[in-house]
CSV table of N, CA and C in Angstrom, one decimal:
chain,number,residue,atom,x,y,z
A,62,GLN,N,100.9,-105.1,2.3
A,62,GLN,CA,99.6,-104.6,2.3
A,62,GLN,C,99.6,-103.2,1.6
A,63,VAL,N,98.7,-103.1,0.6
A,63,VAL,CA,98.6,-101.8,-0.1
A,63,VAL,C,97.3,-101.1,0.3
A,64,GLN,N,97.5,-99.9,0.6
A,64,GLN,CA,96.2,-99.1,0.9
A,64,GLN,C,96.0,-98.2,-0.3
A,65,LEU,N,94.7,-98.1,-0.7
A,65,LEU,CA,94.2,-97.3,-1.8
A,65,LEU,C,93.3,-96.3,-1.3
A,66,VAL,N,93.5,-95.0,-1.6
A,66,VAL,CA,92.6,-93.9,-1.1
A,66,VAL,C,92.1,-93.2,-2.3
A,67,GLU,N,90.8,-93.2,-2.5
A,67,GLU,CA,90.1,-92.6,-3.6
A,67,GLU,C,89.6,-91.2,-3.2
A,68,SER,N,89.4,-90.3,-4.1
A,68,SER,CA,88.8,-89.0,-3.9
A,68,SER,C,88.3,-88.5,-5.2
A,69,GLY,N,87.5,-87.4,-5.1
A,69,GLY,CA,87.0,-86.8,-6.3
A,69,GLY,C,85.6,-87.1,-6.7
A,70,GLY,N,84.9,-87.9,-6.0
A,70,GLY,CA,83.5,-88.2,-6.3
A,70,GLY,C,82.6,-87.0,-5.9
A,71,GLY,N,81.3,-87.1,-6.2
A,71,GLY,CA,80.4,-86.0,-5.8
A,71,GLY,C,79.2,-86.1,-6.7
A,72,LEU,N,78.4,-85.0,-6.6
A,72,LEU,CA,77.2,-84.7,-7.3
A,72,LEU,C,77.5,-83.8,-8.5
A,73,VAL,N,77.1,-84.2,-9.7
A,73,VAL,CA,77.3,-83.4,-10.9
A,73,VAL,C,76.1,-83.4,-11.8
A,74,GLN,N,75.8,-82.4,-12.5
A,74,GLN,CA,74.8,-82.4,-13.5
A,74,GLN,C,75.1,-83.1,-14.7
A,75,PRO,N,74.1,-83.7,-15.4
A,75,PRO,CA,74.4,-84.3,-16.7
A,75,PRO,C,75.1,-83.4,-17.6
A,76,GLY,N,76.1,-84.0,-18.3
A,76,GLY,CA,77.0,-83.2,-19.2
A,76,GLY,C,78.2,-82.7,-18.5
A,77,GLY,N,78.3,-82.8,-17.2
A,77,GLY,CA,79.4,-82.2,-16.4
A,77,GLY,C,80.6,-83.2,-16.3
A,78,SER,N,81.6,-82.8,-15.6
A,78,SER,CA,82.9,-83.5,-15.5
A,78,SER,C,83.3,-83.7,-14.1
A,79,LEU,N,83.9,-84.8,-13.8
A,79,LEU,CA,84.6,-85.1,-12.6
A,79,LEU,C,85.9,-85.7,-12.8
A,80,ARG,N,86.9,-85.6,-11.9
A,80,ARG,CA,88.1,-86.3,-11.9
A,80,ARG,C,88.3,-87.1,-10.6
A,81,LEU,N,88.4,-88.4,-10.8
A,81,LEU,CA,88.7,-89.2,-9.6
A,81,LEU,C,90.2,-89.5,-9.5
A,82,SER,N,90.6,-89.6,-8.3
A,82,SER,CA,92.0,-89.9,-8.0
A,82,SER,C,92.1,-91.1,-7.0
A,83,CYS,N,93.1,-91.9,-7.2
A,83,CYS,CA,93.4,-93.0,-6.3
A,83,CYS,C,94.9,-93.0,-6.0
A,84,VAL,N,95.2,-92.9,-4.7
A,84,VAL,CA,96.6,-92.8,-4.3
A,84,VAL,C,96.9,-94.2,-3.6
A,85,ALA,N,98.0,-94.9,-4.0
A,85,ALA,CA,98.3,-96.2,-3.5
A,85,ALA,C,99.5,-96.0,-2.6
A,86,SER,N,99.6,-96.8,-1.5
A,86,SER,CA,100.8,-96.9,-0.7
A,86,SER,C,101.8,-97.9,-1.3
A,87,GLY,N,103.0,-97.9,-0.7
A,87,GLY,CA,104.0,-98.8,-1.1
A,87,GLY,C,104.8,-98.4,-2.2
A,88,ASN,N,105.8,-99.3,-2.6
A,88,ASN,CA,106.9,-99.0,-3.5
A,88,ASN,C,106.7,-99.6,-4.9
A,89,ASP,N,105.6,-100.4,-5.1
A,89,ASP,CA,105.5,-101.2,-6.3
A,89,ASP,C,104.5,-100.6,-7.3
A,90,PHE,N,104.0,-99.4,-7.1
A,90,PHE,CA,103.0,-98.9,-7.9
A,90,PHE,C,103.3,-99.0,-9.4
A,91,ARG,N,104.5,-98.7,-9.7
A,91,ARG,CA,104.9,-98.5,-11.1
A,91,ARG,C,104.7,-99.9,-11.8
A,92,PHE,N,104.7,-101.0,-11.0
A,92,PHE,CA,104.6,-102.4,-11.7
A,92,PHE,C,103.2,-102.8,-11.8
A,93,ALA,N,102.3,-102.1,-11.1
A,93,ALA,CA,100.9,-102.6,-10.9
A,93,ALA,C,100.0,-102.2,-12.1
A,94,ALA,N,99.1,-103.1,-12.4
A,94,ALA,CA,98.0,-102.8,-13.3
A,94,ALA,C,96.9,-102.1,-12.5
A,95,MET,N,96.5,-101.0,-12.9
A,95,MET,CA,95.4,-100.2,-12.2
A,95,MET,C,94.2,-100.2,-13.0
A,96,ALA,N,93.1,-100.1,-12.3
A,96,ALA,CA,91.8,-100.0,-12.9
A,96,ALA,C,90.8,-99.3,-12.1
A,97,TRP,N,89.7,-98.9,-12.8
A,97,TRP,CA,88.5,-98.3,-12.1
A,97,TRP,C,87.4,-99.2,-12.4
A,98,TYR,N,86.6,-99.6,-11.4
A,98,TYR,CA,85.3,-100.3,-11.5
A,98,TYR,C,84.3,-99.5,-11.0
A,99,ARG,N,83.0,-99.8,-11.3
A,99,ARG,CA,81.9,-99.1,-10.7
A,99,ARG,C,80.8,-100.1,-10.4
A,100,GLN,N,80.0,-99.7,-9.4
A,100,GLN,CA,78.8,-100.6,-9.1
A,100,GLN,C,77.7,-99.7,-8.8
A,101,ALA,N,76.6,-99.9,-9.6
A,101,ALA,CA,75.4,-99.1,-9.4
A,101,ALA,C,74.4,-100.0,-8.5
A,102,PRO,N,73.4,-99.4,-7.8
A,102,PRO,CA,72.6,-100.1,-7.0
A,102,PRO,C,71.8,-101.3,-7.7
A,103,GLY,N,71.9,-102.4,-7.2
A,103,GLY,CA,71.2,-103.6,-7.8
A,103,GLY,C,71.9,-104.2,-9.0
A,104,LYS,N,73.1,-103.7,-9.3
A,104,LYS,CA,73.9,-104.2,-10.4
A,104,LYS,C,75.2,-104.8,-10.0
A,105,GLN,N,75.8,-105.6,-10.9
A,105,GLN,CA,77.1,-106.1,-10.6
A,105,GLN,C,78.3,-105.1,-10.8
A,106,ARG,N,79.3,-105.3,-10.1
A,106,ARG,CA,80.5,-104.4,-10.3
A,106,ARG,C,81.0,-104.6,-11.7
A,107,GLU,N,81.3,-103.5,-12.4
A,107,GLU,CA,81.8,-103.6,-13.8
A,107,GLU,C,83.1,-102.8,-14.0
A,108,LEU,N,83.9,-103.3,-14.9
A,108,LEU,CA,85.2,-102.6,-15.3
A,108,LEU,C,84.8,-101.4,-16.1
A,109,VAL,N,85.4,-100.2,-15.7
A,109,VAL,CA,85.2,-99.0,-16.4
A,109,VAL,C,86.4,-98.7,-17.3
A,110,ALA,N,87.6,-98.8,-16.7
A,110,ALA,CA,88.8,-98.5,-17.4
A,110,ALA,C,90.0,-99.1,-16.7
A,111,ALA,N,91.0,-99.4,-17.5
A,111,ALA,CA,92.2,-100.1,-16.9
A,111,ALA,C,93.4,-99.5,-17.6
A,112,ILE,N,94.6,-99.5,-16.9
A,112,ILE,CA,95.8,-99.0,-17.4
A,112,ILE,C,96.9,-100.0,-16.9
A,113,GLY,N,97.7,-100.5,-17.9
A,113,GLY,CA,98.8,-101.3,-17.5
A,113,GLY,C,100.0,-100.6,-17.0
A,114,SER,N,101.0,-101.3,-16.5
A,114,SER,CA,102.2,-100.7,-16.1
A,114,SER,C,103.0,-100.0,-17.2
A,115,SER,N,102.7,-100.4,-18.5
A,115,SER,CA,103.4,-99.7,-19.6
A,115,SER,C,102.6,-98.5,-20.1
A,116,GLY,N,101.3,-98.3,-19.5
A,116,GLY,CA,100.5,-97.2,-20.0
A,116,GLY,C,99.4,-97.6,-21.0
A,117,THR,N,99.4,-98.9,-21.3
A,117,THR,CA,98.3,-99.4,-22.2
A,117,THR,C,97.0,-99.3,-21.5
A,118,THR,N,96.0,-98.8,-22.3
A,118,THR,CA,94.7,-98.6,-21.6
A,118,THR,C,93.6,-99.4,-22.3
A,119,ASN,N,92.5,-99.7,-21.7
A,119,ASN,CA,91.3,-100.2,-22.3
A,119,ASN,C,90.1,-99.6,-21.5
A,120,TYR,N,89.0,-99.6,-22.2
A,120,TYR,CA,87.7,-98.9,-21.7
A,120,TYR,C,86.5,-99.8,-21.9
A,121,ALA,N,85.6,-99.7,-21.1
A,121,ALA,CA,84.2,-100.2,-21.3
A,121,ALA,C,83.6,-99.4,-22.5
A,122,ASP,N,82.9,-100.1,-23.3
A,122,ASP,CA,82.3,-99.4,-24.5
A,122,ASP,C,81.4,-98.3,-24.1
A,123,SER,N,80.8,-98.4,-22.9
A,123,SER,CA,79.8,-97.3,-22.5
A,123,SER,C,80.5,-96.0,-22.1
A,124,VAL,N,81.8,-96.0,-21.9
A,124,VAL,CA,82.5,-94.8,-21.5
A,124,VAL,C,83.6,-94.4,-22.5
A,125,LYS,N,83.8,-95.1,-23.6
A,125,LYS,CA,84.8,-94.8,-24.6
A,125,LYS,C,84.5,-93.4,-25.2
A,126,GLY,N,85.5,-92.6,-25.3
A,126,GLY,CA,85.4,-91.2,-25.8
A,126,GLY,C,84.9,-90.2,-24.8
A,127,ARG,N,84.5,-90.6,-23.6
A,127,ARG,CA,84.1,-89.7,-22.5
A,127,ARG,C,85.1,-89.8,-21.3
A,128,PHE,N,85.6,-91.0,-21.0
A,128,PHE,CA,86.4,-91.1,-19.8
A,128,PHE,C,87.9,-91.3,-20.3
A,129,THR,N,88.8,-90.9,-19.4
A,129,THR,CA,90.2,-91.1,-19.7
A,129,THR,C,90.9,-91.6,-18.4
A,130,ILE,N,91.6,-92.7,-18.5
A,130,ILE,CA,92.3,-93.2,-17.3
A,130,ILE,C,93.8,-92.8,-17.6
A,131,SER,N,94.5,-92.4,-16.5
A,131,SER,CA,95.9,-92.1,-16.6
A,131,SER,C,96.6,-92.4,-15.3
A,132,ARG,N,97.9,-92.4,-15.3
A,132,ARG,CA,98.6,-92.7,-14.1
A,132,ARG,C,99.9,-91.8,-14.0
A,133,ASP,N,100.2,-91.5,-12.7
A,133,ASP,CA,101.5,-90.7,-12.5
A,133,ASP,C,102.3,-91.6,-11.4
A,134,ASN,N,103.2,-92.3,-12.0
A,134,ASN,CA,104.0,-93.2,-11.1
A,134,ASN,C,104.8,-92.5,-10.0
A,135,ALA,N,105.2,-91.3,-10.3
A,135,ALA,CA,106.0,-90.4,-9.3
A,135,ALA,C,105.1,-90.1,-8.1
A,136,LYS,N,103.8,-90.1,-8.3
A,136,LYS,CA,102.8,-89.8,-7.2
A,136,LYS,C,102.0,-91.0,-6.8
A,137,ASN,N,102.3,-92.2,-7.3
A,137,ASN,CA,101.6,-93.4,-6.9
A,137,ASN,C,100.1,-93.2,-7.1
A,138,THR,N,99.7,-92.5,-8.2
A,138,THR,CA,98.3,-92.1,-8.3
A,138,THR,C,97.8,-92.5,-9.7
A,139,VAL,N,96.6,-93.0,-9.7
A,139,VAL,CA,95.8,-93.2,-11.0
A,139,VAL,C,94.6,-92.3,-10.9
A,140,TYR,N,94.3,-91.8,-12.1
A,140,TYR,CA,93.2,-90.8,-12.3
A,140,TYR,C,92.1,-91.4,-13.2
A,141,LEU,N,90.9,-90.9,-13.1
A,141,LEU,CA,89.9,-91.2,-14.1
A,141,LEU,C,89.2,-89.9,-14.4
A,142,GLN,N,89.4,-89.3,-15.5
A,142,GLN,CA,88.8,-88.1,-16.0
A,142,GLN,C,87.5,-88.5,-16.6
A,143,MET,N,86.4,-88.0,-16.1
A,143,MET,CA,85.1,-88.3,-16.6
A,143,MET,C,84.4,-87.1,-17.2
A,144,ASN,N,84.1,-87.1,-18.5
A,144,ASN,CA,83.5,-86.0,-19.2
A,144,ASN,C,82.1,-86.4,-19.7
A,145,SER,N,81.3,-85.4,-20.0
A,145,SER,CA,80.0,-85.7,-20.6
A,145,SER,C,79.2,-86.7,-19.8
A,146,LEU,N,79.2,-86.5,-18.5
A,146,LEU,CA,78.6,-87.5,-17.6
A,146,LEU,C,77.1,-87.7,-17.9
A,147,LYS,N,76.6,-88.9,-17.7
A,147,LYS,CA,75.2,-89.2,-17.9
A,147,LYS,C,74.6,-89.8,-16.6
A,148,PRO,N,73.3,-89.7,-16.4
A,148,PRO,CA,72.7,-90.3,-15.2
A,148,PRO,C,73.1,-91.8,-15.0
A,149,GLU,N,73.3,-92.5,-16.1
A,149,GLU,CA,73.6,-93.9,-16.0
A,149,GLU,C,75.0,-94.1,-15.5
A,150,ASP,N,75.8,-93.1,-15.4
A,150,ASP,CA,77.2,-93.2,-14.8
A,150,ASP,C,77.1,-93.2,-13.3
A,151,THR,N,75.9,-92.9,-12.8
A,151,THR,CA,75.8,-92.9,-11.3
A,151,THR,C,76.2,-94.3,-10.7
A,152,ALA,N,77.0,-94.3,-9.7
A,152,ALA,CA,77.6,-95.5,-9.2
A,152,ALA,C,78.6,-95.2,-8.1
A,153,VAL,N,79.0,-96.2,-7.3
A,153,VAL,CA,80.1,-96.1,-6.5
A,153,VAL,C,81.3,-96.6,-7.4
A,154,TYR,N,82.4,-95.8,-7.4
A,154,TYR,CA,83.6,-96.1,-8.2
A,154,TYR,C,84.7,-96.6,-7.3
A,155,TYR,N,85.3,-97.7,-7.8
A,155,TYR,CA,86.3,-98.4,-6.9
A,155,TYR,C,87.6,-98.4,-7.7
A,156,CYS,N,88.7,-98.1,-7.0
A,156,CYS,CA,90.0,-98.2,-7.6
A,156,CYS,C,90.5,-99.7,-7.3
A,157,HIS,N,91.2,-100.3,-8.3
A,157,HIS,CA,91.7,-101.6,-8.2
A,157,HIS,C,93.2,-101.6,-8.5
A,158,TYR,N,93.9,-102.4,-7.7
A,158,TYR,CA,95.4,-102.5,-7.9
A,158,TYR,C,95.7,-104.0,-8.0
A,159,ARG,N,96.5,-104.3,-9.0
A,159,ARG,CA,96.9,-105.8,-9.1
A,159,ARG,C,98.4,-105.8,-9.4
A,160,TRP,N,99.1,-106.3,-8.3
A,160,TRP,CA,100.6,-106.7,-8.5
A,160,TRP,C,100.8,-107.8,-7.5
A,161,ALA,N,100.8,-109.0,-8.0
A,161,ALA,CA,100.9,-110.3,-7.2
A,161,ALA,C,99.5,-110.5,-6.5
A,162,LEU,N,99.0,-109.5,-5.8
A,162,LEU,CA,97.7,-109.6,-5.1
A,162,LEU,C,96.8,-108.5,-5.7
A,163,ASP,N,95.5,-108.7,-5.3
A,163,ASP,CA,94.6,-107.7,-5.7
A,163,ASP,C,94.2,-106.9,-4.5
A,164,TYR,N,94.0,-105.6,-4.7
A,164,TYR,CA,93.6,-104.7,-3.6
A,164,TYR,C,92.5,-103.7,-4.2
A,165,TRP,N,91.6,-103.4,-3.3
A,165,TRP,CA,90.5,-102.5,-3.6
A,165,TRP,C,90.4,-101.2,-2.8
A,166,GLY,N,90.1,-100.1,-3.3
A,166,GLY,CA,89.8,-99.0,-2.5
A,166,GLY,C,88.4,-99.0,-1.9
A,167,GLN,N,88.1,-98.0,-1.0
A,167,GLN,CA,86.8,-98.1,-0.3
A,167,GLN,C,85.7,-97.6,-1.1
A,168,GLY,N,85.9,-97.0,-2.2
A,168,GLY,CA,84.8,-96.5,-3.1
A,168,GLY,C,84.6,-95.1,-2.9
A,169,THR,N,84.2,-94.4,-4.0
A,169,THR,CA,83.7,-93.0,-4.0
A,169,THR,C,82.5,-92.9,-4.8
A,170,GLN,N,81.5,-92.2,-4.2
A,170,GLN,CA,80.2,-92.1,-4.9
A,170,GLN,C,80.2,-91.0,-5.9
A,171,VAL,N,79.7,-91.4,-7.1
A,171,VAL,CA,79.5,-90.4,-8.2
A,171,VAL,C,78.0,-90.4,-8.5
A,172,THR,N,77.4,-89.2,-8.4
A,172,THR,CA,75.9,-89.1,-8.7
A,172,THR,C,75.8,-88.1,-9.8
A,173,VAL,N,75.1,-88.5,-10.9
A,173,VAL,CA,74.9,-87.6,-12.0
A,173,VAL,C,73.4,-87.3,-12.0
A,174,SER,N,72.9,-86.1,-11.7
A,174,SER,CA,71.5,-85.8,-11.6
A,174,SER,C,71.3,-84.3,-11.7
A,175,SER,N,70.3,-84.0,-12.3
A,175,SER,CA,69.9,-82.5,-12.4
A,175,SER,C,69.0,-82.1,-11.2
């Protein structure tokens, strides 16, 4: 069983920045594909960014050039640096871990509003 603990969400003004963190338990983090998803009220959960075990990344078109996903295997942590935030980025952000099985974090709220 893998536990994922997210942090870093909050309220930010448009144009601002936030960094989300997700710490995973266990010893297999370096093998896992990690991703961030988000779900806004009334909408389906969508992929925001993903990073493979080798460091290969991919992003949703809506966040390219603004968000950066990274990982620190020594700390069992994946990050999502979010810059130039927009009101439409408002959502609950979830960390996802895939290595043999899928695991989800509890979610962290990001609200972009003036």
